[in-house]
Amino acid sequence: MDSSWYKPFKIKVVEPIRLIPRAERERKLKEAGYNLFNLRSADIYIDLLTDSGTGAMSQAQWAAIMEGDEAYAGSRSFALFHETVREITGFPYILPTHQGRAAEHVLFSCALEPGKYVLSNTFFDTTRANVIARGCRPVDFPIPEALDPESDRPFKGNMDVDALRSFVAEKRAEAIAMIVLTITNNTMAGQPVSLANVRAVSEIARAHGIPLFVDACRHAENSFFIREWESGYAEKSPLEISREVFSLADGCIMSAKKDGLGNIGGFLAMRDEALFVRCRERLILVEGFPTYGGLAGRDLAALSVGLREALEIDYLRDRVGQVRWLAERLRGEGIPIYWPPGGHAVYVDAGKLLPHVPPYQFPGQALACALYLEAGIRACEVGAAMLGEEARFQFVRLAIPRRVYTREHLEAVVTALIRIAGKREEIQGMRLVAGEGPLRHFLARFEPIED
Ligand code: F0G
């Protein structure tokens, strides 16, 4: 059988969805201030806003939930969670949190000295905001090829090692508090990072005594790409590859809402005992006792199973394969997308699809609204609305929830985008009428610009 048709699960529980009529979609969108975050999910047919916390759990995860131990301290579910994270990451000191940004907050408030630089391949928006909130200066070092959405090369999520080396030499190691490697690199179109790159960054970090942390939300997808693309890894399991990645770092932060296959959850893990002791104290203040950290015992139990399932090769082949299938279909239809596709999403280049809409009229926002009007599909703008004038691209991210949608659903997305491309001149730009600050896109309001 053609492996592209292999699906390693079948459906046991279904959630009804429906497409509301176009006139209603027009009204709802207007009421939402043309911001898709303001829509109710009941008014959405296919929701590709994020892959975070939106996945379907397996029967093994639901069974684990029933066995969740809700003891305040020392629960059995925490012991299982700890053992799983320890096995995957190899880090001895582990603290659960309610999601990724809480792990960032706890780690940065204990590990970063205000005024210093924190370097990354590219920071995710909450990670960057947490660095700034600590009084530090985030700096991104993507490789130059990543800035070309069409350059067909592997591992466009890599950190620019030469630029990193020069920066460390110029500013001196004392001025740099930490290096954070985001794998996969969400803000850079979900591109993976190679093991060779992790190793090179790790060597620089170790040579200068700079702590290296991995932002590991999508480490399993990243390991799948290493297995496929990097020589010497084809026979290794994703678990072995992830372990090798973590062995090169001093710790990690993780949103388990992605490759933990959970609807909520996260953690931080590290080797340094003194840092752990500080983080543990902080955790009690902002999240909870160290054996639950903002989660119910049942959440920890579900994550203990989900973190392992996300590393299964059949699961990953299906997962990354589904994203790739959508990307190839869209590219085949002439829809401009970031190439090659990453692990969790397809990024449509709205700047290219709508060349008549200049960046200051938010082509990504215009396209995301058009997609909702056309077929009730919700996607996420990653361009001038989210990132302001610093936006390098005008993307609309089609993030694929894990184990949720079928090929038919994705075919509806392709059809909608083909229709929109066919009448692109009719799509108007947007004007921002309310919203400011680095996280403005969550609450901003827009208006279409009438000619
Ligand atoms: N780091 C990365 C790379 C992320 O993609 C996210 C979340 C976080 C940290 C924060 O984790 O949401 O659990 O607090 N990304 C989601 C997204 C929200 O849609 O890409 P969190």
Coordinates of C-alpha atoms and ligand atoms in Angstrom, one line a residue:
M1 CA 0.0 0.0 0.0
D2 CA 1.1 3.6 -0.7
S3 CA 2.4 4.8 2.7
S4 CA 0.7 8.2 2.1
W5 CA -2.6 6.4 2.8
Y6 CA -1.5 4.8 6.0
K7 CA -3.5 6.2 9.0
P8 CA -2.3 4.8 12.4
F9 CA -5.6 5.3 14.2
K10 CA -9.4 5.3 13.7
I11 CA -12.1 7.5 15.2
K12 CA -13.9 6.4 18.4
V13 CA -15.5 9.7 19.6
V14 CA -16.7 12.5 17.3
E15 CA -17.4 16.1 17.9
P16 CA -20.1 17.6 15.7
I17 CA -19.1 20.7 13.7
R18 CA -21.1 22.8 11.2
L19 CA -20.7 25.5 8.6
I20 CA -23.0 28.4 9.4
P21 CA -24.5 30.3 6.4
R22 CA -22.4 33.0 4.7
A23 CA -24.6 35.9 5.8
E24 CA -24.1 34.8 9.4
R25 CA -20.3 34.5 8.9
E26 CA -20.3 38.0 7.6
R27 CA -22.2 39.3 10.7
K28 CA -20.1 37.3 13.2
L29 CA -16.8 38.5 11.6
K30 CA -18.0 42.2 11.7
E31 CA -19.0 41.8 15.4
A32 CA -15.6 40.2 16.1
G33 CA -13.9 43.4 14.8
Y34 CA -12.4 41.3 12.0
N35 CA -10.2 39.6 14.5
L36 CA -10.6 35.8 14.4
F37 CA -9.5 35.4 18.1
N38 CA -12.8 37.1 18.9
L39 CA -15.0 34.5 17.2
R40 CA -16.8 31.7 19.1
S41 CA -15.7 28.2 18.1
A42 CA -19.4 27.3 17.5
D43 CA -19.2 29.7 14.5
I44 CA -16.2 28.0 13.0
Y45 CA -16.2 25.0 10.7
I46 CA -12.5 24.0 10.6
D47 CA -10.2 25.6 13.3
L48 CA -6.6 25.9 12.3
L49 CA -5.9 28.8 14.6
T50 CA -3.3 26.7 16.6
D51 CA -1.9 23.2 17.1
S52 CA -1.6 24.1 20.8
G53 CA -3.8 22.1 23.2
T54 CA -6.2 21.3 20.4
G55 CA -5.2 17.7 19.7
A56 CA -7.2 14.6 20.2
M57 CA -6.2 12.3 23.0
S58 CA -5.8 8.6 22.6
Q59 CA -7.8 5.9 24.4
A60 CA -4.7 5.2 26.5
Q61 CA -4.6 8.9 27.5
W62 CA -8.3 8.9 28.5
A63 CA -7.7 5.6 30.4
A64 CA -4.8 7.3 32.2
I65 CA -7.1 10.2 33.1
M66 CA -9.3 7.9 35.1
E67 CA -6.3 6.8 37.1
G68 CA -5.1 10.3 37.8
D69 CA -4.0 10.7 41.4
E70 CA -5.2 14.0 42.8
A71 CA -3.1 14.0 45.9
Y72 CA -1.7 17.5 46.6
A73 CA 1.8 16.2 47.2
G74 CA 3.7 13.2 46.0
S75 CA 1.0 11.9 43.6
R76 CA 1.4 8.7 41.6
S77 CA 0.6 10.7 38.5
F78 CA 3.6 13.0 39.1
A79 CA 5.9 10.0 39.6
L80 CA 4.8 8.7 36.2
F81 CA 5.2 12.1 34.6
H82 CA 8.6 12.6 36.2
E83 CA 9.8 9.2 35.0
T84 CA 8.6 9.9 31.4
V85 CA 10.2 13.4 31.2
R86 CA 13.4 12.0 32.7
E87 CA 13.6 9.2 30.2
I88 CA 12.9 11.5 27.2
T89 CA 15.1 14.5 28.2
G90 CA 17.7 12.9 30.5
F91 CA 17.5 16.0 32.7
P92 CA 17.4 15.1 36.4
Y93 CA 15.5 18.1 37.8
I94 CA 11.9 18.5 36.5
L95 CA 9.1 20.9 37.4
P96 CA 5.6 20.7 35.9
T97 CA 3.7 23.9 34.9
H98 CA 0.3 24.6 33.6
Q99 CA 1.7 25.6 30.1
G100 CA 4.8 26.6 28.3
R101 CA 4.8 30.3 29.1
A102 CA 4.7 29.6 32.8
A103 CA 7.8 27.5 32.4
E104 CA 9.4 30.4 30.6
H105 CA 8.4 32.8 33.4
V106 CA 9.7 30.6 36.2
L107 CA 13.0 29.8 34.4
F108 CA 13.7 33.3 33.3
S109 CA 12.9 34.9 36.6
C110 CA 15.4 32.6 38.3
A111 CA 18.1 32.2 35.6
L112 CA 18.3 35.6 33.9
E113 CA 20.1 38.7 35.2
P114 CA 18.3 41.9 34.0
G115 CA 20.2 43.9 31.4
K116 CA 21.8 40.9 29.7
Y117 CA 21.2 39.5 26.2
V118 CA 19.3 36.3 25.5
L119 CA 19.9 34.7 22.1
S120 CA 17.8 32.4 20.0
N121 CA 17.4 31.0 16.5
T122 CA 14.1 32.8 16.7
F123 CA 12.0 33.4 19.9
F124 CA 8.3 32.5 20.0
D125 CA 6.3 35.6 21.0
T126 CA 5.5 34.7 24.6
T127 CA 9.2 33.6 25.1
R128 CA 10.4 36.9 23.8
A129 CA 7.9 38.8 25.9
N130 CA 9.0 36.9 29.0
V131 CA 12.7 37.8 28.3
I132 CA 11.7 41.4 28.0
A133 CA 9.6 41.2 31.1
R134 CA 12.7 40.1 33.0
G135 CA 14.5 43.3 31.7
C136 CA 16.7 41.3 29.3
R137 CA 17.3 41.8 25.6
P138 CA 16.2 39.1 23.1
V139 CA 18.2 38.8 19.9
D140 CA 17.3 36.4 17.0
F141 CA 19.9 34.7 14.8
P142 CA 18.0 32.9 12.0
I143 CA 20.1 31.6 9.1
P144 CA 19.9 34.0 6.0
E145 CA 18.3 31.2 3.8
A146 CA 15.3 31.1 6.2
L147 CA 14.4 34.6 5.1
D148 CA 13.7 33.3 1.6
P149 CA 10.4 31.5 1.6
E150 CA 11.3 29.7 -1.6
S151 CA 14.8 28.4 -0.9
D152 CA 14.5 24.7 -1.0
R153 CA 16.9 23.5 1.7
P154 CA 16.5 21.4 4.8
F155 CA 16.7 22.8 8.4
K156 CA 15.8 26.4 7.7
G157 CA 15.1 26.6 11.5
N158 CA 18.8 26.5 12.3
M159 CA 20.6 29.2 14.3
D160 CA 23.2 31.3 12.3
V161 CA 26.3 29.9 14.1
D162 CA 28.7 32.4 12.5
A163 CA 26.6 35.4 13.5
L164 CA 26.3 33.9 17.0
R165 CA 30.0 33.5 17.3
S166 CA 30.7 37.1 16.2
F167 CA 28.0 38.4 18.6
V168 CA 29.6 36.5 21.6
A169 CA 33.0 37.7 20.6
E170 CA 31.8 41.3 20.3
K171 CA 29.6 41.6 23.4
R172 CA 31.6 39.1 25.6
A173 CA 30.1 36.0 27.2
E174 CA 29.5 37.9 30.5
A175 CA 26.8 40.0 28.7
I176 CA 24.9 37.0 27.6
A177 CA 22.6 35.3 30.1
M178 CA 21.3 32.3 28.0
I179 CA 20.9 30.8 24.5
V180 CA 17.4 29.4 23.7
L181 CA 17.0 27.0 20.7
T182 CA 13.4 26.8 19.6
I183 CA 12.8 23.3 18.0
T184 CA 11.0 23.3 15.7
N185 CA 11.3 27.0 15.0
N186 CA 7.7 28.1 15.2
T187 CA 8.1 31.8 14.2
M188 CA 10.3 30.7 11.3
A189 CA 7.5 28.8 9.7
G190 CA 7.9 25.7 11.9
Q191 CA 11.2 24.8 10.3
P192 CA 13.3 22.1 12.0
V193 CA 16.8 22.5 13.5
S194 CA 19.5 19.9 12.6
L195 CA 21.4 18.0 15.2
A196 CA 24.6 19.3 13.6
N197 CA 23.3 22.8 14.4
V198 CA 22.3 21.9 18.0
R199 CA 25.8 20.5 18.4
A200 CA 27.5 23.6 17.0
V201 CA 25.5 26.0 19.2
S202 CA 26.2 23.7 22.2
E203 CA 29.9 23.9 21.6
I204 CA 29.9 27.7 21.5
A205 CA 27.7 27.8 24.6
R206 CA 29.9 25.4 26.5
A207 CA 33.2 27.1 25.4
H208 CA 31.9 30.4 26.9
G209 CA 30.0 29.1 29.9
I210 CA 26.6 30.3 28.5
P211 CA 23.6 28.1 29.5
L212 CA 21.8 26.5 26.6
F213 CA 18.1 25.8 26.9
V214 CA 15.9 24.1 24.4
D215 CA 12.3 25.4 23.8
A216 CA 11.1 21.9 23.2
C217 CA 7.4 22.2 22.3
R218 CA 7.8 20.3 19.1
H219 CA 10.9 18.3 19.7
A220 CA 9.3 15.1 18.5
E221 CA 8.4 16.6 15.1
N222 CA 12.0 18.0 15.0
S223 CA 13.5 14.6 15.6
F224 CA 11.4 13.1 12.8
F225 CA 12.9 15.6 10.4
I226 CA 16.4 14.8 11.7
R227 CA 15.7 11.1 11.1
E228 CA 14.5 11.8 7.5
W229 CA 17.0 14.4 6.4
E230 CA 20.3 14.1 8.4
S231 CA 22.7 11.4 7.5
G232 CA 23.4 8.8 10.1
Y233 CA 19.9 9.0 11.8
A234 CA 17.7 7.0 9.5
E235 CA 18.0 3.9 11.8
K236 CA 17.6 5.8 15.1
S237 CA 14.3 6.1 16.8
P238 CA 12.8 9.6 17.4
L239 CA 13.3 9.0 21.2
E240 CA 17.0 8.3 20.7
I241 CA 17.3 11.5 18.5
S242 CA 15.4 13.7 21.0
R243 CA 17.7 12.3 23.8
E244 CA 20.7 13.3 21.8
V245 CA 19.4 16.8 21.3
F246 CA 18.7 17.2 25.0
S247 CA 22.1 15.8 25.9
L248 CA 23.7 18.8 24.3
A249 CA 21.7 21.3 26.4
D250 CA 21.6 22.4 30.0
G251 CA 17.9 22.2 30.2
C252 CA 14.6 22.8 28.5
I253 CA 11.2 24.5 28.7
M254 CA 8.2 22.8 27.1
S255 CA 4.6 23.5 26.3
A256 CA 3.2 20.0 26.5
K257 CA 0.1 21.2 24.6
K258 CA 2.1 20.4 21.4
D259 CA 4.3 17.3 21.4
G260 CA 2.9 16.2 24.8
L261 CA -0.4 15.6 23.1
G262 CA -2.2 17.2 26.0
N263 CA -4.9 19.8 26.1
I264 CA -3.0 21.6 28.9
G265 CA 0.4 21.3 30.5
G266 CA 4.1 22.1 30.4
F267 CA 7.4 21.8 32.3
L268 CA 10.9 23.0 32.8
A269 CA 13.8 20.6 33.3
M270 CA 17.5 21.2 33.9
R271 CA 20.8 19.8 35.2
D272 CA 21.8 22.5 37.6
E273 CA 20.7 21.7 41.1
A274 CA 21.1 25.2 42.5
L275 CA 19.0 26.7 39.7
F276 CA 16.4 24.0 40.2
V277 CA 16.1 24.9 43.9
R278 CA 15.5 28.6 43.0
C279 CA 13.0 27.6 40.3
R280 CA 11.2 25.3 42.7
E281 CA 10.6 28.1 45.2
R282 CA 9.4 30.4 42.5
L283 CA 7.1 27.6 41.2
I284 CA 5.4 27.3 44.5
L285 CA 4.7 31.0 44.5
V286 CA 3.2 31.2 40.9
E287 CA 2.0 27.7 39.9
G288 CA 1.7 25.3 42.8
F289 CA 3.5 22.6 44.8
P290 CA 6.4 21.0 42.8
T291 CA 4.6 17.7 42.3
Y292 CA 1.6 19.3 40.4
G293 CA 2.7 22.8 39.3
G294 CA -0.6 24.1 38.2
L295 CA -2.0 20.9 36.8
A296 CA -4.4 18.3 38.0
G297 CA -3.1 14.8 38.6
R298 CA -5.1 13.6 35.7
D299 CA -3.4 16.1 33.4
L300 CA 0.0 14.8 34.5
A301 CA -1.2 11.2 33.9
A302 CA -2.5 12.0 30.4
L303 CA 0.8 13.8 29.6
S304 CA 2.9 10.8 30.8
V305 CA 1.2 8.8 28.0
G306 CA 1.0 11.6 25.4
L307 CA 4.7 12.5 25.6
R308 CA 5.6 8.9 24.6
E309 CA 2.9 8.6 21.9
A310 CA 4.2 11.7 20.2
L311 CA 7.6 9.9 19.7
E312 CA 6.1 6.9 17.9
I313 CA 7.3 6.6 14.4
D314 CA 3.9 5.8 12.8
Y315 CA 2.3 8.7 14.6
L316 CA 5.0 11.1 13.4
R317 CA 4.9 9.9 9.9
D318 CA 1.2 10.5 9.8
R319 CA 1.5 13.9 11.5
V320 CA 4.3 15.4 9.5
G321 CA 2.9 13.7 6.4
Q322 CA -0.5 15.3 6.8
V323 CA 1.1 18.8 7.0
R324 CA 3.3 18.0 4.0
W325 CA 0.3 16.7 2.0
L326 CA -1.5 20.0 2.5
A327 CA 1.6 22.0 1.6
E328 CA 2.1 20.0 -1.6
R329 CA -1.6 20.3 -2.6
L330 CA -1.5 24.1 -2.1
R331 CA 1.8 24.5 -4.0
G332 CA 0.5 22.4 -6.8
E333 CA -2.5 24.8 -7.1
G334 CA -0.1 27.8 -7.3
I335 CA -0.9 29.1 -3.8
P336 CA 2.3 30.8 -2.5
I337 CA 3.5 29.1 0.7
Y338 CA 6.7 28.9 2.7
W339 CA 8.8 26.0 1.4
P340 CA 9.6 23.4 2.6
P341 CA 6.7 22.9 5.0
G342 CA 7.6 22.5 8.7
G343 CA 6.1 20.1 11.2
H344 CA 3.0 21.6 12.5
A345 CA 1.6 24.1 10.0
V346 CA 1.5 25.4 6.5
Y347 CA 2.3 29.1 6.1
V348 CA 0.5 30.9 3.2
D349 CA 2.4 33.9 1.9
A350 CA -0.4 36.5 1.9
G351 CA 1.9 39.2 0.7
K352 CA 2.4 37.3 -2.5
L353 CA -1.2 36.0 -2.8
L354 CA -2.6 39.5 -2.4
P355 CA 0.1 41.8 -4.0
H356 CA -2.4 44.7 -4.3
V357 CA -2.6 44.9 -0.5
P358 CA 0.5 46.6 1.0
P359 CA 1.9 45.4 4.3
Y360 CA 0.5 48.4 6.3
Q361 CA -3.0 47.2 5.2
F362 CA -2.4 43.8 6.8
P363 CA -2.6 41.3 3.8
G364 CA -2.4 38.4 6.3
Q365 CA -5.4 39.6 8.3
A366 CA -7.3 40.3 5.0
L367 CA -6.6 36.7 3.8
A368 CA -7.5 35.1 7.2
C369 CA -10.8 37.0 7.2
A370 CA -11.4 35.9 3.5
L371 CA -10.8 32.3 4.5
Y372 CA -13.4 32.5 7.3
L373 CA -15.9 34.2 5.0
E374 CA -15.3 31.7 2.2
A375 CA -15.6 28.4 4.2
G376 CA -15.7 29.0 7.9
I377 CA -12.0 28.2 8.3
R378 CA -10.1 30.0 11.1
A379 CA -6.4 30.5 10.6
C380 CA -3.9 32.8 12.3
E381 CA -2.2 35.9 10.9
V382 CA 1.6 35.9 11.4
G383 CA 2.6 39.2 9.9
A384 CA 2.1 43.0 10.4
A385 CA -0.9 42.5 12.7
M386 CA 1.0 40.2 15.1
L387 CA 4.6 41.5 14.7
G388 CA 4.1 45.1 13.7
E389 CA 6.6 46.8 11.4
E390 CA 9.3 44.2 12.3
A391 CA 7.3 41.5 10.4
R392 CA 9.6 40.0 7.7
F393 CA 6.7 38.2 6.0
Q394 CA 2.9 38.5 5.7
F395 CA 1.9 34.9 6.6
V396 CA -1.3 33.2 7.4
R397 CA -0.6 30.1 9.4
L398 CA -2.7 27.0 8.9
A399 CA -1.8 25.1 12.1
I400 CA -2.9 21.5 12.0
P401 CA -4.2 20.1 15.4
R402 CA -2.9 16.7 16.1
R403 CA -5.1 13.6 15.2
V404 CA -8.2 15.9 14.7
Y405 CA -8.9 16.5 11.0
T406 CA -9.0 14.2 8.0
R407 CA -7.9 14.7 4.4
E408 CA -11.4 15.7 3.5
H409 CA -11.2 18.6 6.0
L410 CA -7.9 19.7 4.5
E411 CA -9.3 19.4 1.0
A412 CA -11.9 21.9 2.0
V413 CA -9.1 24.3 3.0
V414 CA -7.4 23.8 -0.4
T415 CA -10.7 24.4 -2.2
A416 CA -11.4 27.6 -0.2
L417 CA -7.9 29.0 -1.0
I418 CA -8.2 28.2 -4.7
R419 CA -11.5 30.1 -4.8
I420 CA -10.0 33.1 -3.0
A421 CA -7.0 33.1 -5.3
G422 CA -9.4 33.2 -8.2
K423 CA -11.0 36.4 -7.0
R424 CA -8.0 37.9 -5.2
E425 CA -8.6 41.5 -6.5
E426 CA -11.9 41.7 -4.6
I427 CA -10.1 41.2 -1.3
Q428 CA -9.6 44.5 0.5
G429 CA -6.9 45.6 2.9
M430 CA -7.6 46.2 6.6
R431 CA -7.3 49.2 8.9
L432 CA -6.3 48.7 12.6
V433 CA -8.9 50.6 14.7
A434 CA -8.0 49.4 18.2
G435 CA -5.1 47.6 19.8
E436 CA -1.5 48.3 20.8
G437 CA 1.6 46.7 22.4
P438 CA 3.5 43.5 21.5
L439 CA 0.5 41.2 22.1
R440 CA -2.0 43.4 20.4
H441 CA -3.1 40.8 17.8
F442 CA -5.1 38.9 20.5
L443 CA -7.4 41.8 21.1
A444 CA -7.1 44.2 18.2
R445 CA -10.0 45.3 16.1
F446 CA -9.9 45.9 12.3
E447 CA -12.1 47.3 9.5
P448 CA -12.0 46.5 5.8
I449 CA -10.8 49.5 3.7
E450 CA -13.6 50.3 1.2
D451 CA -12.4 51.8 -2.1
Ligands
F0G1 N1 7.3 28.2 22.7 C1 6.8 27.9 21.4 C2 7.8 27.6 20.3 C3 5.5 27.9 21.2 O1 5.0 27.6 19.9 C4 4.6 28.2 22.2 C5 3.1 28.3 22.0 C6 5.1 28.5 23.5 C7 6.5 28.5 23.7 C8 4.2 28.9 24.7 O2 3.5 27.8 25.1 O3 1.1 28.4 24.8 O4 1.8 26.5 26.3 O5 2.2 28.9 26.9 N2 2.6 28.3 20.8 C9 1.2 28.3 20.5 C10 1.0 28.6 19.0 C11 0.3 29.2 21.3 O6 -0.1 28.8 18.6 O7 2.0 28.5 18.3 P1 2.1 27.9 25.8

